[in-house]
Coordinates of C-alpha atoms in Angstrom, one line a residue:
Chain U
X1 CA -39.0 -91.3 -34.7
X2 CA -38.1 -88.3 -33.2
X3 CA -34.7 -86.4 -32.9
X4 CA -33.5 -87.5 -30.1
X5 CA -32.2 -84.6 -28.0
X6 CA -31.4 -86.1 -24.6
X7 CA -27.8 -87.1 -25.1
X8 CA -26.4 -86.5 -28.5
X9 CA -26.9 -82.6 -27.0
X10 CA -23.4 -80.5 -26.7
X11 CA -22.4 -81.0 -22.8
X12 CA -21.2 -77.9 -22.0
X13 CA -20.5 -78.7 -18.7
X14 CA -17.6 -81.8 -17.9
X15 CA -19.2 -84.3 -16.0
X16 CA -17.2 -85.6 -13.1
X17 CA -15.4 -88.9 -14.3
X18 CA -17.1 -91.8 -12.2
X19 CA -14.8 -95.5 -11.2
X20 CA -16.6 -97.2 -14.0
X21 CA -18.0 -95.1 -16.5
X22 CA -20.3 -96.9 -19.4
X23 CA -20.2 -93.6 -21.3
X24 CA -17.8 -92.1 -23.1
X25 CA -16.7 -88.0 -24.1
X26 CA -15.6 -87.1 -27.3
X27 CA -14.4 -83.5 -28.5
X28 CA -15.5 -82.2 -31.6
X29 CA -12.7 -79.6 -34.0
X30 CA -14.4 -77.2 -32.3
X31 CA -14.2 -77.5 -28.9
X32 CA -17.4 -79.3 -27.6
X33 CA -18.2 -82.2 -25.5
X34 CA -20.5 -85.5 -26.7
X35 CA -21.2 -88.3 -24.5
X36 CA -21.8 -91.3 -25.9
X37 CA -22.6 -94.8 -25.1
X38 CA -19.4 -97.0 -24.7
X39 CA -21.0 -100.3 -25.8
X40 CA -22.2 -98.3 -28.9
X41 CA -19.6 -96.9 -29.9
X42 CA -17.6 -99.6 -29.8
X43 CA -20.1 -101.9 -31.5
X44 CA -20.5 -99.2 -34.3
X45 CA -16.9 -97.9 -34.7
X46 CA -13.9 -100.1 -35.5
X47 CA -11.7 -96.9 -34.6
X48 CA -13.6 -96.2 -31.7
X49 CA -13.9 -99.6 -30.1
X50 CA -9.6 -99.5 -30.9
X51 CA -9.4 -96.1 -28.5
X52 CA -11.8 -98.4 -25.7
X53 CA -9.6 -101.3 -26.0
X54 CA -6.2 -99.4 -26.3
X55 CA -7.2 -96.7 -23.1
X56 CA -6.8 -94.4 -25.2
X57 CA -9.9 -92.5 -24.0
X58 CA -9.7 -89.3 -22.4
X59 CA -12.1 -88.4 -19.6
X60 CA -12.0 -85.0 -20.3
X61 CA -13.1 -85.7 -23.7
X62 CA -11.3 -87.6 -26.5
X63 CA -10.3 -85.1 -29.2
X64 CA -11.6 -85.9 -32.7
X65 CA -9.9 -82.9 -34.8
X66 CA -11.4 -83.9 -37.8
X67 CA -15.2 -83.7 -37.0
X68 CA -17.5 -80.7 -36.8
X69 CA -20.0 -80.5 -33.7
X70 CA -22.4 -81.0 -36.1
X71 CA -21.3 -84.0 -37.6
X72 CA -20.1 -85.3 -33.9
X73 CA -23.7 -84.6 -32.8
X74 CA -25.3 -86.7 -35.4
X75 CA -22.8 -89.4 -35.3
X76 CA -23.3 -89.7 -31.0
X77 CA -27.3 -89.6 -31.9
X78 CA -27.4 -92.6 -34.2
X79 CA -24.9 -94.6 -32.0
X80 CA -27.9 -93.7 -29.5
X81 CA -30.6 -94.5 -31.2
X82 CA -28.4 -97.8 -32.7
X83 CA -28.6 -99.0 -29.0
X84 CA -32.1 -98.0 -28.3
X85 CA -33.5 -99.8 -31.8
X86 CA -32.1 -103.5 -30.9
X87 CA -34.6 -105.4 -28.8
X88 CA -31.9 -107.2 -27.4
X89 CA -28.6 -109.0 -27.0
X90 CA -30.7 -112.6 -27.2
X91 CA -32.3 -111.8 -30.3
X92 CA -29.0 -110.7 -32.3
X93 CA -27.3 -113.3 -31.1
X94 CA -30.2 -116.2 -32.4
X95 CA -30.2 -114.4 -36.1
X96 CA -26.6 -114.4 -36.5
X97 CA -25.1 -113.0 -39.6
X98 CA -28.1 -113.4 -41.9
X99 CA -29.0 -109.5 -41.7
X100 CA -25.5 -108.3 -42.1
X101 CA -24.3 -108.2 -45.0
X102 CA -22.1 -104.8 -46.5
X103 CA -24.4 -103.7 -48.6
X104 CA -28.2 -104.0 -46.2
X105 CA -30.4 -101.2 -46.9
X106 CA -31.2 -99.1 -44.2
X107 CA -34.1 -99.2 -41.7
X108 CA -37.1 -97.1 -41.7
X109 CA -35.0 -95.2 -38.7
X110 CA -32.6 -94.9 -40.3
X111 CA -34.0 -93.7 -43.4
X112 CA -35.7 -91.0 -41.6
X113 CA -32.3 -89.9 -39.7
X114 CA -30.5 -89.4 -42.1
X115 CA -33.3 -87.8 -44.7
X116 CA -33.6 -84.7 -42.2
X117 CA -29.9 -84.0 -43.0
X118 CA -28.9 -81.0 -45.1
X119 CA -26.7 -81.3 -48.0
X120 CA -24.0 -80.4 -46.4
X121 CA -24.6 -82.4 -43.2
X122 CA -24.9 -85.6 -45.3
X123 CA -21.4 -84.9 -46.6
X124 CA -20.2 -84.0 -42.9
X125 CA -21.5 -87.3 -41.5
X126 CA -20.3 -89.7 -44.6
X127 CA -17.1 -88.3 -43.8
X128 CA -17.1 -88.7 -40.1
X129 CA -18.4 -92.3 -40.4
X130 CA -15.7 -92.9 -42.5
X131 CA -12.9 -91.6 -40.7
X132 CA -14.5 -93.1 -37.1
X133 CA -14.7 -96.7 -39.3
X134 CA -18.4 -96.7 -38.9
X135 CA -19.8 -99.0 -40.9
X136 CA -23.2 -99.2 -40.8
X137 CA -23.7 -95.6 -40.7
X138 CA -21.5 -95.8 -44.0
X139 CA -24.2 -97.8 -45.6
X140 CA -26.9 -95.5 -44.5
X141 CA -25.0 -92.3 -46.0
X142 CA -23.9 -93.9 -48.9
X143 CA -27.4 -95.1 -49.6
X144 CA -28.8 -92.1 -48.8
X145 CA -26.6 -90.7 -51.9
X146 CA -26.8 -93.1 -54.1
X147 CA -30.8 -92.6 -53.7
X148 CA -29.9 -89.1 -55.0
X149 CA -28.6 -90.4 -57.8
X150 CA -31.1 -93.0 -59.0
X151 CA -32.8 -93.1 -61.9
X152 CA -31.6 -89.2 -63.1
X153 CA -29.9 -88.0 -66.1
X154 CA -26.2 -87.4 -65.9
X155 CA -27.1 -83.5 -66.3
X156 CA -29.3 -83.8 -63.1
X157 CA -26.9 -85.6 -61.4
X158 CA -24.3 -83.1 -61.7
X159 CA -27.2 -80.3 -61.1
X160 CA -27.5 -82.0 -57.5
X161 CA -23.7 -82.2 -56.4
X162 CA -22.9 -79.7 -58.1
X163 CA -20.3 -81.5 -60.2
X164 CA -18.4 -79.9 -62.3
X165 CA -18.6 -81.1 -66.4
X166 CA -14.7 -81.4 -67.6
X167 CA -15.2 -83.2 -70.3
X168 CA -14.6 -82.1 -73.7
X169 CA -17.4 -82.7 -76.1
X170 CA -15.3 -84.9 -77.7
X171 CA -14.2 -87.2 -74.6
X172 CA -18.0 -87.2 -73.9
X173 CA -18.4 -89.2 -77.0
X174 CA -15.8 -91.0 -76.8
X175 CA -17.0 -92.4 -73.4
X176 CA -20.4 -92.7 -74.9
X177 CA -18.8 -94.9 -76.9
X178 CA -16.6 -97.0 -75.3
X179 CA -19.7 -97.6 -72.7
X180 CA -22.5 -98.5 -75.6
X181 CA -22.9 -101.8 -73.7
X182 CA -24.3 -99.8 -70.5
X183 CA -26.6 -97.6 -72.4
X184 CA -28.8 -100.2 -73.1
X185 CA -33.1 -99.4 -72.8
X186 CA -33.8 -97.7 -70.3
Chain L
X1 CA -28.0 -75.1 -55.5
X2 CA -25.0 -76.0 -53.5
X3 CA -21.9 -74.3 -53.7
X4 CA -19.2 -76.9 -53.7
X5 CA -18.7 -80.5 -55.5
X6 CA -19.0 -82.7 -51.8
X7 CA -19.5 -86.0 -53.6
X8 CA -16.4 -85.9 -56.4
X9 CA -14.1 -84.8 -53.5
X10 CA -15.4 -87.9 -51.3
X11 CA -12.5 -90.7 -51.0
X12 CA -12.6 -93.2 -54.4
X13 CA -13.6 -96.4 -51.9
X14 CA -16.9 -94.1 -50.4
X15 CA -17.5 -93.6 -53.8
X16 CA -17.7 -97.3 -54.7
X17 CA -19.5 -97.6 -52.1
X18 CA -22.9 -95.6 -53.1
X19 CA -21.6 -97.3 -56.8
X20 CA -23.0 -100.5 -55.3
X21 CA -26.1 -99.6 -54.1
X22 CA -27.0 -98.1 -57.8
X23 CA -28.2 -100.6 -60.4
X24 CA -24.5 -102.0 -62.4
X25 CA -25.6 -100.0 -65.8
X26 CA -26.4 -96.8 -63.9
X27 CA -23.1 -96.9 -61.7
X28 CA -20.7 -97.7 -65.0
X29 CA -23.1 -94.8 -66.6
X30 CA -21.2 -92.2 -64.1
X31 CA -18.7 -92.3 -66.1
X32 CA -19.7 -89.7 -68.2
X33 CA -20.1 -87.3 -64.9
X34 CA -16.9 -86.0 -64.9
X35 CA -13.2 -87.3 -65.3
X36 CA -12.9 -88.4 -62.2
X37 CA -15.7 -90.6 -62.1
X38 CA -14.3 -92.0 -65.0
X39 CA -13.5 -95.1 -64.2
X40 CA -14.4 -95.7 -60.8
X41 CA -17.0 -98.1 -61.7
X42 CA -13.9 -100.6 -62.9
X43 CA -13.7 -101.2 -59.2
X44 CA -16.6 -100.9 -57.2
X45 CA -17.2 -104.3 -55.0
X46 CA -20.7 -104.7 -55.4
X47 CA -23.0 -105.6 -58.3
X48 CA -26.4 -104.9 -58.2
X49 CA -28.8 -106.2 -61.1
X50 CA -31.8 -106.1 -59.3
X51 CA -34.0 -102.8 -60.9
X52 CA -37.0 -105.3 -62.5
X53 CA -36.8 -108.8 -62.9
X54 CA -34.7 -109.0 -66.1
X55 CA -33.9 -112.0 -68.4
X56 CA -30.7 -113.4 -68.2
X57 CA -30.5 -113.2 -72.1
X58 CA -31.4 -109.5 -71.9
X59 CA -28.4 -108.9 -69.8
X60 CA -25.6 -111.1 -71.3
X61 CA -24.3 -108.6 -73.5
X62 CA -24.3 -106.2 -70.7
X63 CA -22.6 -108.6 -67.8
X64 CA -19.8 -110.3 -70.5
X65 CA -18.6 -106.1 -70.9
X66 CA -18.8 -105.4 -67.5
X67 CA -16.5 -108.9 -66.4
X68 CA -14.0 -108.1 -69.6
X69 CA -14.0 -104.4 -68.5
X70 CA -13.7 -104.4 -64.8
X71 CA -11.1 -104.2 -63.2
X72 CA -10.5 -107.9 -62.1
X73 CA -7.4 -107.6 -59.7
X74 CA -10.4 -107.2 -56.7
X75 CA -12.7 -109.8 -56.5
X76 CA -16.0 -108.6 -55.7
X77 CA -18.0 -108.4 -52.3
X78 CA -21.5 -109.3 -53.8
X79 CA -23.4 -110.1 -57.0
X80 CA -27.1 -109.3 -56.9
X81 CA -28.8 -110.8 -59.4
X82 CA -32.9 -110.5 -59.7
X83 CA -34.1 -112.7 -62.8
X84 CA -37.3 -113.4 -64.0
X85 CA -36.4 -116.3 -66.6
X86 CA -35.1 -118.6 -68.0
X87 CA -33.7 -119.9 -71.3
X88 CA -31.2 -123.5 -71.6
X89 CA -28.6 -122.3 -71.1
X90 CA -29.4 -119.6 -68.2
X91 CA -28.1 -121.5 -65.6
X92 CA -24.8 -121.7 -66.9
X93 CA -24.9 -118.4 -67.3
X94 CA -25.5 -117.4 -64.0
X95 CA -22.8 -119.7 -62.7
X96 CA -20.6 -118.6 -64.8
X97 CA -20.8 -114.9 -63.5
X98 CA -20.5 -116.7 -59.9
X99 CA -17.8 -118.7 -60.3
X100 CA -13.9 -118.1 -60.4
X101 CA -11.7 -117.9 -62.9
X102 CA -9.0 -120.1 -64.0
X103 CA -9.9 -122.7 -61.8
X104 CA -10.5 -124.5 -65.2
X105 CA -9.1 -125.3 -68.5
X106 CA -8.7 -122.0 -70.6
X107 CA -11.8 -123.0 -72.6
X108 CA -13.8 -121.4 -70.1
X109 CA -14.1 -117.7 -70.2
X110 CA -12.1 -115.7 -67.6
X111 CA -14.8 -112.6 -67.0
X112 CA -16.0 -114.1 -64.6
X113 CA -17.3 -111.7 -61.4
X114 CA -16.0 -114.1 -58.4
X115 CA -18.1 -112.7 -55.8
X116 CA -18.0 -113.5 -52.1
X117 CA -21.6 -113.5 -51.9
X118 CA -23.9 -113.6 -54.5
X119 CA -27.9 -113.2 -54.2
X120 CA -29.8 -114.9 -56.8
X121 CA -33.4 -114.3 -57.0
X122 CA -36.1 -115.1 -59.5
X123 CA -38.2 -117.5 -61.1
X124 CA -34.9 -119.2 -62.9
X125 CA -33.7 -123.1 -62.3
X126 CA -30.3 -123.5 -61.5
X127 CA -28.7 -127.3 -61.7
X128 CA -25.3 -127.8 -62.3
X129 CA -23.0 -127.7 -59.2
X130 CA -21.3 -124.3 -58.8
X131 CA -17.2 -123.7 -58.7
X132 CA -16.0 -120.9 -56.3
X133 CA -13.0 -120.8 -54.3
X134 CA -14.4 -117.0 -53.0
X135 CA -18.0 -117.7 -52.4
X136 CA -18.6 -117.3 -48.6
X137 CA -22.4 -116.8 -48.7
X138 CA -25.2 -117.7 -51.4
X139 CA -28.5 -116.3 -50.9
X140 CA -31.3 -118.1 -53.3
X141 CA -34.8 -116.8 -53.6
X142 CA -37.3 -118.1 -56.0
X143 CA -35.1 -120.5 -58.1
X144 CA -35.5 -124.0 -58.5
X145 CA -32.2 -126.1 -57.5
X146 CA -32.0 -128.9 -59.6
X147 CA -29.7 -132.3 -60.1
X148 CA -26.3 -131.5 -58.2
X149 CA -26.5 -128.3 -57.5
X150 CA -26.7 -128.1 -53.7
X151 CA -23.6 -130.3 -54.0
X152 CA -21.0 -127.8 -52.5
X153 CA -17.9 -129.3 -52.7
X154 CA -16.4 -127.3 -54.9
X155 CA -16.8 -124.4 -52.9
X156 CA -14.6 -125.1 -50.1
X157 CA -15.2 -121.5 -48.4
X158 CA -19.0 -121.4 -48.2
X159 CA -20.0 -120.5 -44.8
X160 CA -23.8 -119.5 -45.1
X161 CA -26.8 -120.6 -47.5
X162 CA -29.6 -118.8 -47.1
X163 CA -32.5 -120.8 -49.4
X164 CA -35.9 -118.5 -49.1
X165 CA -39.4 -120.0 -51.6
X166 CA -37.1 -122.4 -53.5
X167 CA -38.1 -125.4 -55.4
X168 CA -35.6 -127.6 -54.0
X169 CA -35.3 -130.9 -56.1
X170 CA -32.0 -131.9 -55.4
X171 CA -31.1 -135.6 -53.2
X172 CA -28.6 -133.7 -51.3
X173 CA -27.9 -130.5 -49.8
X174 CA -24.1 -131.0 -48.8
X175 CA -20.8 -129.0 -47.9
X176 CA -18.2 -129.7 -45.8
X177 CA -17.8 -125.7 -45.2
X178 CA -20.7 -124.7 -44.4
X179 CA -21.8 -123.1 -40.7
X180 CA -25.0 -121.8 -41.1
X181 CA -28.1 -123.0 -42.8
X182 CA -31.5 -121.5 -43.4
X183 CA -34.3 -123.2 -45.5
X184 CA -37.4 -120.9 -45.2
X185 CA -41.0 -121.4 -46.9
X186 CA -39.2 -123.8 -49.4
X187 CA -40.7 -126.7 -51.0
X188 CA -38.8 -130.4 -51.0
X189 CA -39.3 -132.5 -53.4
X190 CA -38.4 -134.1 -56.8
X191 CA -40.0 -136.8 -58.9
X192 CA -39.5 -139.4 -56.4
X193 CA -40.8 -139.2 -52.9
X194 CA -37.5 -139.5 -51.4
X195 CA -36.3 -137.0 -48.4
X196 CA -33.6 -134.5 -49.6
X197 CA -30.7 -135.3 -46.9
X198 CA -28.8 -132.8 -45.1
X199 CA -25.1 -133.2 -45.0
X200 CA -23.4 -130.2 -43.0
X201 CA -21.0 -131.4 -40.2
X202 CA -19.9 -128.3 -40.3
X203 CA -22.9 -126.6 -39.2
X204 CA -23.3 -124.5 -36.2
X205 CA -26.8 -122.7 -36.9
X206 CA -29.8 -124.0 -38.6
X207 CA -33.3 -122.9 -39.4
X208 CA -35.5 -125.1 -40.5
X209 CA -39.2 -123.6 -41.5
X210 CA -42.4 -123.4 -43.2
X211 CA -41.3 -125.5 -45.8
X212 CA -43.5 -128.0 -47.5
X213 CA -43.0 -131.2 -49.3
X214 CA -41.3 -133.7 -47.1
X215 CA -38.6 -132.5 -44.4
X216 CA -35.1 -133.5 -45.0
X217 CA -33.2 -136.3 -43.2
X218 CA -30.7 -134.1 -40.7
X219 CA -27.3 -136.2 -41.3
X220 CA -25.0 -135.8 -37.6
X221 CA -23.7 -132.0 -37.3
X222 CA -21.9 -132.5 -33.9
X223 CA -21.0 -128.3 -33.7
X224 CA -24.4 -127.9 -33.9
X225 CA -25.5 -124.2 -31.6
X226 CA -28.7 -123.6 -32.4
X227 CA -31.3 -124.8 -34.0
X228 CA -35.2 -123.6 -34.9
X229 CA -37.5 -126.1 -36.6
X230 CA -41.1 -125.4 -37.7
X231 CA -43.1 -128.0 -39.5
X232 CA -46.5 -126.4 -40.5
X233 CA -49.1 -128.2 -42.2
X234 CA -47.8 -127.6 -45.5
X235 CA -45.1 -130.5 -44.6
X236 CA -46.1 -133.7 -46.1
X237 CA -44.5 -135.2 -42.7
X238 CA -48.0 -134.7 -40.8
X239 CA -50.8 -137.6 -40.4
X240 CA -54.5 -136.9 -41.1
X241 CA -55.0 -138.8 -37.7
X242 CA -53.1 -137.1 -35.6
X243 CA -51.0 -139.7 -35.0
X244 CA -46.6 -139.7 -34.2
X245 CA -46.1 -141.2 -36.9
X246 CA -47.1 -144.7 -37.1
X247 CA -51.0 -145.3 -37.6
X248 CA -51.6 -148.1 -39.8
X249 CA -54.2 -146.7 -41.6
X250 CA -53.4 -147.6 -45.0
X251 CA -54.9 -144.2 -46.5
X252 CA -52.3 -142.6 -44.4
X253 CA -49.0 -142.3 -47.3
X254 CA -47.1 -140.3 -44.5
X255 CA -46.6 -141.9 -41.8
X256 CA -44.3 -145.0 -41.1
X257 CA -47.0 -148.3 -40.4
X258 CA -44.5 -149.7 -37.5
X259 CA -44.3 -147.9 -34.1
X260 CA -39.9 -148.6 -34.3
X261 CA -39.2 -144.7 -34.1
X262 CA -37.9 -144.4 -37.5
X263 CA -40.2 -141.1 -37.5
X264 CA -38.1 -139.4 -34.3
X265 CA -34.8 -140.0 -36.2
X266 CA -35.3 -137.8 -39.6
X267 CA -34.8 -134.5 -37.4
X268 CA -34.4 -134.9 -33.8
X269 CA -31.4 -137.4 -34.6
X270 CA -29.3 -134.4 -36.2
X271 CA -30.4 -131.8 -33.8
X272 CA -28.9 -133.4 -30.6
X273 CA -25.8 -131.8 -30.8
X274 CA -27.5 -128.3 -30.2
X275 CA -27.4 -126.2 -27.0
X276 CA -30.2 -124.3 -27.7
X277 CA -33.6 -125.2 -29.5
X278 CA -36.7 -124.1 -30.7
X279 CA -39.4 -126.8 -32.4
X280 CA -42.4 -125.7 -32.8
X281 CA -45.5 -127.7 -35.4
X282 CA -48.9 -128.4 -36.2
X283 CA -50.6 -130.8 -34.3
X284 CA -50.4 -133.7 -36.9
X285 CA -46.8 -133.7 -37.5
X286 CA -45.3 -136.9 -37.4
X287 CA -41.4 -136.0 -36.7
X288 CA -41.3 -135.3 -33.5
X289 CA -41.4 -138.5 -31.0
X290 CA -38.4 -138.0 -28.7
X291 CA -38.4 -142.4 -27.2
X292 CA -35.6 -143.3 -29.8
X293 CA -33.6 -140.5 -30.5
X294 CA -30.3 -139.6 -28.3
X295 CA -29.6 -137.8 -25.8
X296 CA -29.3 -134.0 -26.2
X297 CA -26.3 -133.9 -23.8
X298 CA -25.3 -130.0 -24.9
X299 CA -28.9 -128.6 -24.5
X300 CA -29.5 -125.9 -22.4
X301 CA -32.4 -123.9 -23.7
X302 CA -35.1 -125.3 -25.5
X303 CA -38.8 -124.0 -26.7
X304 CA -41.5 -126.0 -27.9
X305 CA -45.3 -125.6 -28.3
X306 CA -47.9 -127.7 -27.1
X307 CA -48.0 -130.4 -30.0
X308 CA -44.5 -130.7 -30.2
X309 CA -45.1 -132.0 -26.0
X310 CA -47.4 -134.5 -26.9
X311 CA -48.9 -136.8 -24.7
X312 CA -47.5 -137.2 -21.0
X313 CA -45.1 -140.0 -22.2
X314 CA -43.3 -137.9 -24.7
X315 CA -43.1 -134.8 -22.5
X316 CA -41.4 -137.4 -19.6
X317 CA -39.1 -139.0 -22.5
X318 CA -38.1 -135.0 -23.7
X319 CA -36.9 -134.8 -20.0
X320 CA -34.8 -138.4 -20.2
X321 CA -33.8 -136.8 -22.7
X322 CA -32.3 -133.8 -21.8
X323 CA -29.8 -134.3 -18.8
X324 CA -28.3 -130.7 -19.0
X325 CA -31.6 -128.3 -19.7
X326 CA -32.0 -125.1 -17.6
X327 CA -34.4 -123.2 -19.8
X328 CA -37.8 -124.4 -20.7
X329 CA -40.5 -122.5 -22.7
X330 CA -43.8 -124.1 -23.6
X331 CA -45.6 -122.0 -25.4
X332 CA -49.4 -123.2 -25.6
X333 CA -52.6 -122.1 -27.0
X334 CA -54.4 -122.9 -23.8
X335 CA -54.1 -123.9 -20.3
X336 CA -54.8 -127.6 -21.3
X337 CA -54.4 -130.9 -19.6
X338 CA -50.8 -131.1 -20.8
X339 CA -49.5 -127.8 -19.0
X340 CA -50.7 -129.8 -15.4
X341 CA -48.8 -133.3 -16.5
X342 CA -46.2 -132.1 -17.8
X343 CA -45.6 -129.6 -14.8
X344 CA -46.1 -133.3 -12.5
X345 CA -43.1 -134.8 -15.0
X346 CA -40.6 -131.8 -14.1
X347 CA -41.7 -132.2 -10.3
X348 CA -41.3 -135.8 -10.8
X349 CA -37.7 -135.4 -11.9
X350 CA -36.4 -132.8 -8.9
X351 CA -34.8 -130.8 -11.5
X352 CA -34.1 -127.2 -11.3
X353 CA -35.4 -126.4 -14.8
X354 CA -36.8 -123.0 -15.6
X355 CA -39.6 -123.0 -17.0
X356 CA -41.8 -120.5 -18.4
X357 CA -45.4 -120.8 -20.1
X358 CA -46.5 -118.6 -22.4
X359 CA -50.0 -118.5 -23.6
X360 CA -51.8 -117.9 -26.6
X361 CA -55.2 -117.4 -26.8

């Protein structure tokens, strides 16, 4: 699928708050102005969904000190494209529960949304979804990671995310020790 | 290369997180990463054993460290287990890792994981009843379900079961818990020819489909929702001569002899609490005669295809039937005969039923 432009775009321009909106704006730490679907957001974030149900959303744009425009942008496109990839209310509603459990690998949408990231967008958007109580995009980061980290060497690991090695040589064994059991063939 | 360390300075509980979607020996393996990876593994929530199809002897060693070393204040959110086979005492095994501890006399270990759901997959059979106060969903795929062990009543929180190409040789599925119910491309059947019987009154959503062998007895589940039932010809429940159920041809072993509707009560009996209802089947299935079973008095929507309508007289006794129903779909593989009767029936009846056709071709 392709990046969806249309409305996860910066709106520079405030749009005139309507009776009954079915959108809602959000303000990134820097100053700019999402819209995003209302049902979305509140389907996909616990803390959002809260700020619907509370009125504590500002027309003018809700302020959300801790995320990036970058980070805001990508969060407002998947809530988009959440809403866009569900046939429909009927069909969720006849497969209850089966599909959702914590820990569901993503979709093939999914997959590809968040593979386009940068390092450091990754990290921007596990963090957002985290602090907005997202958490289905919290699976999809956190896969994304953990995909990172399969199948390589504790060197290449810390080679990836840069993670520094403060272990003394002698803790290292230690640990090697102590952990035999999860060494086993490989 | 990037600059800074994003991952270690990530919150401990989004750590876990990515923890559980790595295979259990690679996630405790972080360990050696860095000291603060060190022992976040104690407490991550999911356990995922699922890399090849292991044997459970080649893991025991593995899983009895993990349960003595984790930390067991948090129960866990899921064990996924994928295991190819199968020695004695496997089965115990595997419960033992599902069920809680301390529920029993100290005899029995205490490591054990407690999950709320646990996946079990594999070619492994499973038979004695399992013990979990926790357990809130059990997903089975592959395993064959022996003696007692669909018997759930000692695990008074189960809410879903999820049963996907299982060999399911057990009497009884029961729980007293249990809300919603999916048996898909499994095969009934033990020794005897007997129907395994359902016993959910608890339930709220059931899918019934593909399976073979012969299709459970549905025992009352008044909450029932929904409900989707499909009997394809692998079902032992179908007669060579098309029949409902009661041709007395002796070569016949599945269908009943005596036309007393014993045939319409195995599933339609337990379904009429349901609101909404999909049956669909091949054309010689012998389930589905709707002139004894009661009235549907909840259901609103309801599909079927063309051989689950019948003849005129079953499509007029589905509408005696069905007092309350709003939303009919027929789905058919032609424009047949039956679409033009049973469109008389509905006129017949002045009801204000919508009803939509869909074709196949």
């Amino acid at each position: 699928m392709e990046v969806d432009k249309g409305k996860g775009e910066a709106e520079e321009t405030r749009k005139v708050a309507e009776a009954d909106r079915d959108t809602v704006t959000l303000k990134s730490s820097d100053g700019k102005l999402f819209e995003v679907s209302k049902e979305a957001a509140a389907r996909l974030s616990t803390v959002l969904a809260g700020m619907i149900a509370g009125g504590s959303i500002d027309d003018n744009g809700t302020d959300l000190k801790q995320i990036g425009s970058e980070a805001l942008e990508n969060v407002v496109d998947y809530c988009n494209k959440h809403a866009n990839s569900i046939p429909s209310a009927a069909l969720i509603s006849s497969s209850i529960s089966f599909n959702t459990a914590p820990f569901k690998e993503p979709e093939e949408w999914e997959r590809k949304f968040v593979d386009r990231l940068s390092h450091d967008a990754l990290f921007d958007l596990v963090e957002a979804a985290n602090f907005l109580g997202m958490e289905r995009l919290l699976d999809v980061t956190c896969h994304k990671i953990s995909e990172m980290m399969k199948g390589k060497s504790p060197d290449q690991i810390r080679e990836v995310f840069n993670i520094k090695n403060d272990y003394t040589k002698e803790e290292l064994e230690e640990i090697r020790q102590e952990l035999a059991w999860a060494f086993y063939d490989d | 290369m990037v600059a800074a360390d994003r991952i270690s300075a990530l919150p401990d509980g989004i750590l876990q997180h990515v923890l559980g979607f790595l295979q259990a020996d690679e996630a405790v393996r972080t360990s050696v990463l860095a000291p603060c990876w060190r022992d976040l593994w104690r407490t991550m929530p999911v356990l995922r054993i699922t890399r090849r199809r292991v044997f459970v002897q080649s893991i025991r060693r593995f899983m009895d460290h993990l349960f003595l070393l984790r930390d067991r204040s948090g129960l866990l959110d899921a064990l996924l287990i994928d295991c190819v086979r199968h020695l004695e005492d496997d089965a115990l095994n595997i419960n033992l890792w599902i069920r809680d501890p301390g529920t029993h006399c100290c005899a029995r270990p205490r490591w054990c994981a407690c999950p709320w759901h646990a996946d079990v997959r594999g070619h492994v059979s499973l038979y004695p009843p399992l013990v979990s106060n926790h357990l809130t969903r059990l997903e089975l795929h592959g395993p064959t379900l022996q003696a007692q062990y669909l018997d759930f009543s000692r695990c008074p929180g189960l809410k879903d079961l999820k049963m996907t190409s299982c060999k399911i040789c057990t009497g009884v599925v029961s729980s007293l818990s249990l809300e919603r119910l999916c048996i898909d491309q499994c095969s009934f059947g033990g020794d005897d020819r007997r129907r395994t019987r359902i016993s959910a009154p608890r339930l709220t959503w059931l899918k019934l489909t593909a399976n073979s062998g012969r299709t459970p007895v549905l025992e009352d589940m008044p909450l029932l929702v929904t409900a989707e039932v499909f009997i394809d010809d692998k079902s032992e429940d179908t007669c060579q001569y098309k029949d409902q159920g009661y041709c007395d041809e002796n070569s016949c072993v599945n269908c009943y002899g005596s036309d007393d509707g014993s045939a319409g009560c195995v599933l339609l009996q337990g379904l009429a609490a349901a609101a909404e209802l999909k049956l669909r089947s091949v054309p010689q299935a012998v389930l589905l005669d709707w002139r004894f079973c009661p009235t549907f008095s909840k259901l609103k929507t309801l599909l079927l295809d063309g051989w689950c309508v019948g003849t005129t007289d079953n499509a007029l006794c589905i509408l005696q039937h069905t007092p309350v129903l709003e939303n009919l779909t027929l789905e058919l593989l032609k424009v047949s005969l039956f679409v033009a009767q049973i469109s008389m029936c509905y006129h017949t009846y002045h009801r204000s039923i919508n009803v939509q056709l869909r074709h196949f071709s």
